[in-house]
Short mmCIF file of C-alpha atoms and ligand atoms in Angstrom, two decimals:
data_model
loop_
_atom_site.label_atom_id
_atom_site.label_comp_id
_atom_site.label_asym_id
_atom_site.label_seq_id
_atom_site.Cartn_x
_atom_site.Cartn_y
_atom_site.Cartn_z
CA UNK A 1 86.01 122.37 128.68
CA UNK A 2 83.85 126.46 127.18
CA UNK A 3 82.42 126.18 125.09
CA UNK A 4 84.73 129.69 123.28
CA UNK A 5 87.16 126.73 123.19
CA UNK A 6 86.92 125.64 119.59
CA UNK A 7 85.51 128.64 118.14
CA UNK A 8 88.79 130.66 119.11
CA UNK A 9 91.02 127.80 118.33
CA UNK A 10 91.81 127.79 121.19
CA UNK A 11 94.48 124.48 122.45
CA UNK A 12 92.12 122.14 123.88
CA UNK A 13 93.84 119.90 126.88
CA UNK A 14 91.19 117.77 127.76
CA UNK A 15 88.60 117.93 125.04
CA UNK A 16 87.41 114.65 126.30
CA UNK A 17 85.10 116.22 129.01
CA UNK A 18 83.35 118.00 125.93
CA UNK A 19 81.15 114.73 123.87
CA UNK A 20 78.69 115.95 121.29
CA UNK A 21 75.22 115.59 122.19
CA UNK A 22 73.22 113.04 124.30
CA UNK A 23 70.28 113.17 122.51
CA UNK A 24 69.66 109.03 121.34
CA UNK A 25 71.40 107.57 118.06
CA UNK A 26 70.50 104.51 116.43
CA UNK A 27 73.66 102.73 117.39
CA UNK A 28 74.90 100.85 120.44
CA UNK A 29 76.26 102.59 123.11
CA UNK A 30 79.94 100.72 124.54
CA UNK A 31 80.66 102.47 127.62
CA UNK A 32 80.60 106.19 126.67
CA UNK A 33 81.17 105.51 122.64
CA UNK A 34 78.55 105.57 120.44
CA UNK A 35 78.73 102.79 117.44
CA UNK A 36 77.09 103.17 114.75
CA UNK A 37 77.21 100.99 111.51
CA UNK A 38 74.71 102.62 109.18
CA UNK A 39 75.60 105.44 106.49
CA UNK A 40 72.69 107.31 108.26
CA UNK A 41 73.46 107.14 112.23
CA UNK A 42 77.32 108.36 111.74
CA UNK A 43 75.58 111.24 109.52
CA UNK A 44 72.77 111.11 112.46
CA UNK A 45 75.70 112.00 115.61
CA UNK A 46 78.15 113.96 113.53
CA UNK A 47 75.61 116.84 113.31
CA UNK A 48 74.58 116.68 116.62
CA UNK A 49 78.90 116.58 117.92
CA UNK A 50 78.51 119.48 115.39
CA UNK A 51 75.38 120.99 116.25
CA UNK A 52 76.35 121.01 120.53
CA UNK A 53 79.26 122.59 118.33
CA UNK A 54 81.90 120.21 119.60
CA UNK A 55 84.01 120.79 116.75
CA UNK A 56 87.16 120.12 115.21
CA UNK A 57 86.13 116.46 114.13
CA UNK A 58 88.39 114.08 113.62
CA UNK A 59 88.93 110.62 112.38
CA UNK A 60 90.60 107.90 112.34
CA UNK A 61 90.07 105.97 109.83
CA UNK A 62 90.98 102.40 110.53
CA UNK A 63 90.52 98.85 109.76
CA UNK A 64 90.80 97.28 113.83
CA UNK A 65 93.50 94.75 114.96
CA UNK A 66 94.48 97.37 116.63
CA UNK A 67 97.80 98.32 118.30
CA UNK A 68 100.02 100.97 119.39
CA UNK A 69 100.13 102.55 115.72
CA UNK A 70 96.66 103.57 115.60
CA UNK A 71 96.57 104.48 118.85
CA UNK A 72 98.87 107.11 118.79
CA UNK A 73 96.45 108.05 116.15
CA UNK A 74 93.82 107.86 118.31
CA UNK A 75 95.57 110.31 121.03
CA UNK A 76 96.28 113.11 118.79
CA UNK A 77 92.68 112.81 117.34
CA UNK A 78 91.89 113.24 121.60
CA UNK A 79 94.57 115.60 121.96
CA UNK A 80 93.55 117.62 119.10
CA UNK A 81 90.02 117.43 117.96
CA UNK A 82 85.69 117.94 120.20
CA UNK A 83 84.67 115.06 118.29
CA UNK A 84 86.85 111.69 118.10
CA UNK A 85 85.01 109.11 115.16
CA UNK A 86 87.42 105.89 113.79
CA UNK A 87 86.14 104.10 111.51
CA UNK A 88 86.86 100.33 111.52
CA UNK A 89 85.81 98.94 108.26
CA UNK A 90 88.05 96.19 106.26
CA UNK A 91 87.76 97.21 102.51
CA UNK A 92 87.42 94.68 100.25
CA UNK A 93 87.89 97.06 98.06
CA UNK A 94 91.89 97.40 98.65
CA UNK A 95 92.05 93.57 99.19
CA UNK A 96 93.84 91.61 95.76
CA UNK A 97 93.32 88.12 97.24
CA UNK A 98 89.95 87.10 98.88
CA UNK A 99 92.58 84.59 100.78
CA UNK A 100 94.42 88.39 102.32
CA UNK A 101 90.46 89.41 103.28
CA UNK A 102 89.75 86.46 104.66
CA UNK A 103 93.40 86.29 107.26
CA UNK A 104 93.17 89.82 107.76
CA UNK A 105 92.55 89.52 111.66
CA UNK A 106 89.35 90.97 113.54
CA UNK A 107 87.97 91.10 116.56
CA UNK A 108 85.51 93.14 116.41
CA UNK A 109 85.15 93.53 121.28
CA UNK A 110 88.97 93.92 121.71
CA UNK A 111 89.19 96.91 118.70
CA UNK A 112 85.81 99.03 120.25
CA UNK A 113 87.57 98.16 124.16
CA UNK A 114 90.47 100.18 122.96
CA UNK A 115 88.67 102.91 121.15
CA UNK A 116 86.82 103.04 124.68
CA UNK A 117 90.31 103.69 126.50
CA UNK A 118 91.67 106.12 123.96
CA UNK A 119 88.71 108.22 124.14
CA UNK A 120 86.88 107.92 121.12
CA UNK A 121 83.03 109.37 120.74
CA UNK A 122 81.69 107.76 117.87
CA UNK A 123 82.88 104.47 116.73
CA UNK A 124 82.19 103.23 112.24
CA UNK A 125 81.40 100.26 112.38
CA UNK A 126 79.59 99.59 109.10
CA UNK A 127 78.76 96.22 107.16
CA UNK A 128 80.47 95.60 103.55
CA UNK A 129 76.94 96.02 101.70
CA UNK A 130 76.84 99.68 103.34
CA UNK A 131 79.77 100.49 101.48
CA UNK A 132 80.05 99.11 99.00
CA UNK A 133 75.69 98.37 97.87
CA UNK A 134 74.57 96.85 95.18
CA UNK A 135 75.25 98.94 92.10
CA UNK A 136 78.15 100.45 92.69
CA UNK A 137 80.46 101.37 90.49
CA UNK A 138 82.27 104.63 91.42
CA UNK A 139 85.81 104.35 91.61
CA UNK A 140 88.91 107.12 92.90
CA UNK A 141 92.40 105.97 91.02
CA UNK A 142 95.17 108.44 91.63
CA UNK A 143 96.54 107.07 88.52
CA UNK A 144 100.30 107.57 88.30
CA UNK A 145 101.08 107.07 92.50
CA UNK A 146 98.32 104.61 92.68
CA UNK A 147 100.18 102.11 90.52
CA UNK A 148 103.57 102.27 91.30
CA UNK A 149 105.83 99.98 94.15
CA UNK A 150 102.80 99.19 96.33
CA UNK A 151 100.85 99.58 93.65
CA UNK A 152 102.79 97.79 91.02
CA UNK A 153 103.14 94.76 93.58
CA UNK A 154 99.11 95.17 94.62
CA UNK A 155 97.38 96.27 91.12
CA UNK A 156 93.69 97.94 92.54
CA UNK A 157 94.26 98.27 96.20
CA UNK A 158 95.45 101.78 96.18
CA UNK A 159 91.75 102.19 94.09
CA UNK A 160 90.35 100.69 96.63
CA UNK A 161 91.76 102.93 99.41
CA UNK A 162 91.26 106.27 97.55
CA UNK A 163 87.38 104.80 97.02
CA UNK A 164 86.93 104.13 100.72
CA UNK A 165 88.63 107.00 102.22
CA UNK A 166 86.62 109.34 100.25
CA UNK A 167 83.64 107.87 101.13
CA UNK A 168 84.66 108.44 105.05
CA UNK A 169 85.04 111.65 104.11
CA UNK A 170 82.03 111.93 102.53
CA UNK A 171 80.51 110.20 105.02
CA UNK A 172 81.84 111.37 108.42
CA UNK A 173 83.19 114.78 106.77
CA UNK A 174 85.96 115.63 109.13
CA UNK A 175 87.42 119.09 110.21
CA UNK A 176 90.66 116.99 110.53
CA UNK A 177 91.91 113.25 109.58
CA UNK A 178 94.61 111.25 110.72
CA UNK A 179 96.91 108.74 108.91
CA UNK A 180 100.13 107.21 109.95
CA UNK A 181 103.20 107.32 107.71
CA UNK A 182 104.12 103.94 108.41
CA UNK A 183 101.99 104.26 104.96
CA UNK A 184 103.69 106.58 102.97
CA UNK A 185 102.57 105.76 99.63
CA UNK A 186 99.00 105.83 100.51
CA UNK A 187 99.27 108.86 102.35
CA UNK A 188 100.91 110.26 99.93
CA UNK A 189 98.21 108.56 97.52
CA UNK A 190 95.29 110.53 99.70
CA UNK A 191 97.31 113.91 99.98
CA UNK A 192 96.93 113.56 96.15
CA UNK A 193 93.21 112.72 96.63
CA UNK A 194 92.90 115.87 98.61
CA UNK A 195 94.89 118.19 96.41
CA UNK A 196 93.29 117.19 92.94
CA UNK A 197 89.82 116.90 94.36
CA UNK A 198 89.68 120.26 97.07
CA UNK A 199 88.71 118.00 99.97
CA UNK A 200 88.03 120.56 103.03
CA UNK A 201 89.73 118.48 105.33
CA UNK A 202 93.06 118.90 106.75
CA UNK A 203 95.85 115.53 107.75
CA UNK A 204 97.65 115.11 109.99
CA UNK A 205 100.29 112.38 109.50
CA UNK A 206 101.59 111.24 112.43
CA UNK A 207 105.49 109.10 113.13
CA UNK A 208 105.77 104.88 112.19
CA UNK A 209 105.54 103.95 115.97
CA UNK A 210 107.65 101.08 116.52
CA UNK A 211 108.63 97.85 118.75
CA UNK A 212 110.67 97.81 120.59
CA UNK A 213 113.17 96.04 118.44
CA UNK A 214 112.92 98.18 116.19
CA UNK A 215 109.64 96.39 113.75
CA UNK A 216 107.16 99.20 113.06
CA UNK A 217 103.57 97.98 114.19
CA UNK A 218 101.38 95.99 111.75
CA UNK A 219 98.69 94.22 111.93
CA UNK A 220 100.72 91.95 109.89
CA UNK A 221 102.97 90.84 112.41
CA UNK A 222 101.58 88.01 114.67
CA UNK A 223 101.04 86.09 111.46
CA UNK A 224 105.81 86.07 111.59
CA UNK A 225 106.92 82.96 113.56
CA UNK A 226 109.36 83.78 116.03
CA UNK A 227 112.49 83.12 113.14
CA UNK A 228 110.59 84.93 111.04
CA UNK A 229 110.28 87.80 113.10
CA UNK A 230 114.09 88.02 113.82
CA UNK A 231 114.47 87.56 110.45
CA UNK A 232 111.92 91.02 109.89
CA UNK A 233 114.16 92.58 112.36
CA UNK A 234 116.78 93.35 109.06
CA UNK A 235 114.36 95.76 107.35
CA UNK A 236 113.98 98.91 109.23
CA UNK A 237 117.93 98.09 110.08
CA UNK A 238 118.24 98.42 105.82
CA UNK A 239 115.66 100.98 106.18
CA UNK A 240 118.09 102.68 108.95
CA UNK A 241 120.88 103.18 107.04
CA UNK A 242 119.49 105.84 104.58
CA UNK A 243 120.84 104.09 101.83
CA UNK A 244 119.45 102.33 99.54
CA UNK A 245 122.51 100.84 98.19
CA UNK A 246 122.89 99.97 101.43
CA UNK A 247 119.95 98.19 102.48
CA UNK A 248 119.13 96.00 99.75
CA UNK A 249 122.77 94.59 100.85
CA UNK A 250 121.07 94.02 104.07
CA UNK A 251 117.74 92.57 102.47
CA UNK A 252 119.22 90.14 100.66
CA UNK A 253 122.60 89.31 102.62
CA UNK A 254 119.04 88.75 104.96
CA UNK A 255 117.95 86.48 102.86
CA UNK A 256 115.56 88.70 101.74
CA UNK A 257 114.05 89.80 98.27
CA UNK A 258 112.90 92.90 98.28
CA UNK A 259 110.15 93.82 95.53
CA UNK A 260 111.55 97.48 96.47
CA UNK A 261 113.84 99.17 97.77
CA UNK A 262 114.29 102.29 97.33
CA UNK A 263 113.91 106.49 97.40
CA UNK A 264 110.14 108.21 97.15
CA UNK A 265 110.38 111.02 96.29
CA UNK A 266 106.67 111.85 98.22
CA UNK A 267 106.10 114.95 101.01
CA UNK A 268 108.18 114.18 102.60
CA UNK A 269 110.83 112.17 100.57
CA UNK A 270 111.29 109.03 102.18
CA UNK A 271 113.49 105.06 101.61
CA UNK A 272 111.09 102.53 101.49
CA UNK A 273 111.01 98.83 100.69
CA UNK A 274 108.76 95.37 100.96
CA UNK A 275 109.39 92.76 101.88
CA UNK A 276 108.27 89.04 102.05
CA UNK A 277 109.10 87.26 104.86
CA UNK A 278 107.79 83.70 104.50
CA UNK A 279 104.12 84.17 103.43
CA UNK A 280 103.94 87.33 104.74
CA UNK A 281 104.62 91.18 103.51
CA UNK A 282 105.85 94.06 105.40
CA UNK A 283 106.61 97.86 104.30
CA UNK A 284 108.54 99.88 105.89
CA UNK A 285 109.32 103.06 105.13
CA UNK A 286 111.70 106.13 107.22
CA UNK A 287 111.83 109.88 106.32
CA UNK A 288 114.58 111.38 104.93
CA UNK A 289 114.19 115.50 105.58
CA UNK A 290 112.00 116.46 109.17
CA UNK A 291 109.83 119.29 107.84
CA UNK A 292 111.72 121.91 109.75
CA UNK A 293 108.59 124.64 109.19
CA UNK A 294 105.21 123.65 110.16
CA UNK A 295 102.94 123.47 106.99
CA UNK A 296 101.01 126.04 105.93
CA UNK A 297 99.32 124.19 103.35
CA UNK A 298 95.74 121.29 104.44
CA UNK A 299 98.59 119.13 105.13
CA UNK A 300 100.70 118.28 108.28
CA UNK A 301 103.82 115.69 108.10
CA UNK A 302 105.34 113.57 110.09
CA UNK A 303 109.08 114.67 111.84
CA UNK A 304 110.12 111.75 113.40
CA UNK A 305 109.74 107.69 114.65
CA UNK A 306 107.87 106.73 117.28
CA UNK A 307 108.37 104.34 120.33
CA UNK A 308 104.72 102.35 121.63
CA UNK A 309 103.19 103.85 124.62
P1 LIG B 401 95.22 99.92 108.93
O1 LIG B 401 94.04 99.70 110.44
O2 LIG B 401 96.13 99.21 108.84
O3 LIG B 401 93.90 100.07 107.85
O4 LIG B 401 95.72 101.11 109.72
C1 LIG B 401 95.18 101.68 110.01
C2 LIG B 401 96.24 103.62 110.36
O5 LIG B 401 97.18 103.33 111.14
C3 LIG B 401 96.26 104.02 109.05
O6 LIG B 401 96.84 105.71 108.98
C4 LIG B 401 97.95 103.36 109.05
O7 LIG B 401 98.77 104.25 108.25
C5 LIG B 401 98.31 103.62 110.27
N1 LIG B 401 99.54 102.37 111.25
C6 LIG B 401 98.81 101.41 110.58
N2 LIG B 401 100.25 101.35 110.92
C7 LIG B 401 101.64 101.87 111.79
C8 LIG B 401 101.99 102.43 113.19
N3 LIG B 401 102.90 101.51 112.88
N4 LIG B 401 102.56 103.61 113.24
C9 LIG B 401 102.07 104.78 112.99
N5 LIG B 401 100.81 104.54 112.03
C10 LIG B 401 100.41 103.73 111.91
#
């Protein structure tokens, strides 16, 4: 790939051919993926990439348990960026209950293999104390938005999300960061933080990837029994009506009591709902308006639902 391509903004068909410089990193390699676990090591890896003109740098934040939704973000990053960094960090600060954090699925070997297959250049997989060292006490609170809907049901969740995402932005310093529309309020929180704190990072939001039966992919789906999964299908069916009254009726008929099912005035507006199926809490949303023009602002919006590839 010609070096001038990134300078001129030429669309890159095969940017994976360009890699950060081969200088040894204080990290392990899995195939061509560099795995780093400390803040200085990821900074050095990104600095090397920039020094060898392997920009733009794209960041895909994840908590692992990778599925086709994550792979869609990684695929977009690979197609659009010279260097792709994936973070792999189950962020304790965004979990309310210790049990929920403890039950979160973890399979680092599988996630690193998936990252390698997706053409990721560098995986940043820090231990918790690299992100939250002793004495940590500085938090980002997106005040109003962070306490509504998901935030009302999961107090402190978005404070944990905003804080870890700002830390990742500061640590990796990407040009572009990739998020899923599946977590619409998370996107709105990050977009608000980006605007309020003047963060010089472009946000790319990719459509929700769904299973063939319509259920939005989520690492939590693995916890559903076959019967619960059938019941959970009322969620995408309800949202597909794009009508909050009808959606609530469908959910209640299926025996599901939504925490909320509401039109949220986000960018773009969505019909969003959260339900508990057995002990598993599921969230989902559908976009109510597709963006007719490509956003000229620093962020770009999703336009359509996606099926797993
Ligand atoms: P997580 O690992 O759950 O923190 O998710 C990492 C990123 O993947 C977030 O930006 C999520 O919104 C996104 N994501 C999760 N599930 C999906 C999905 N089904 N479709 C698209 N993006 C998703």
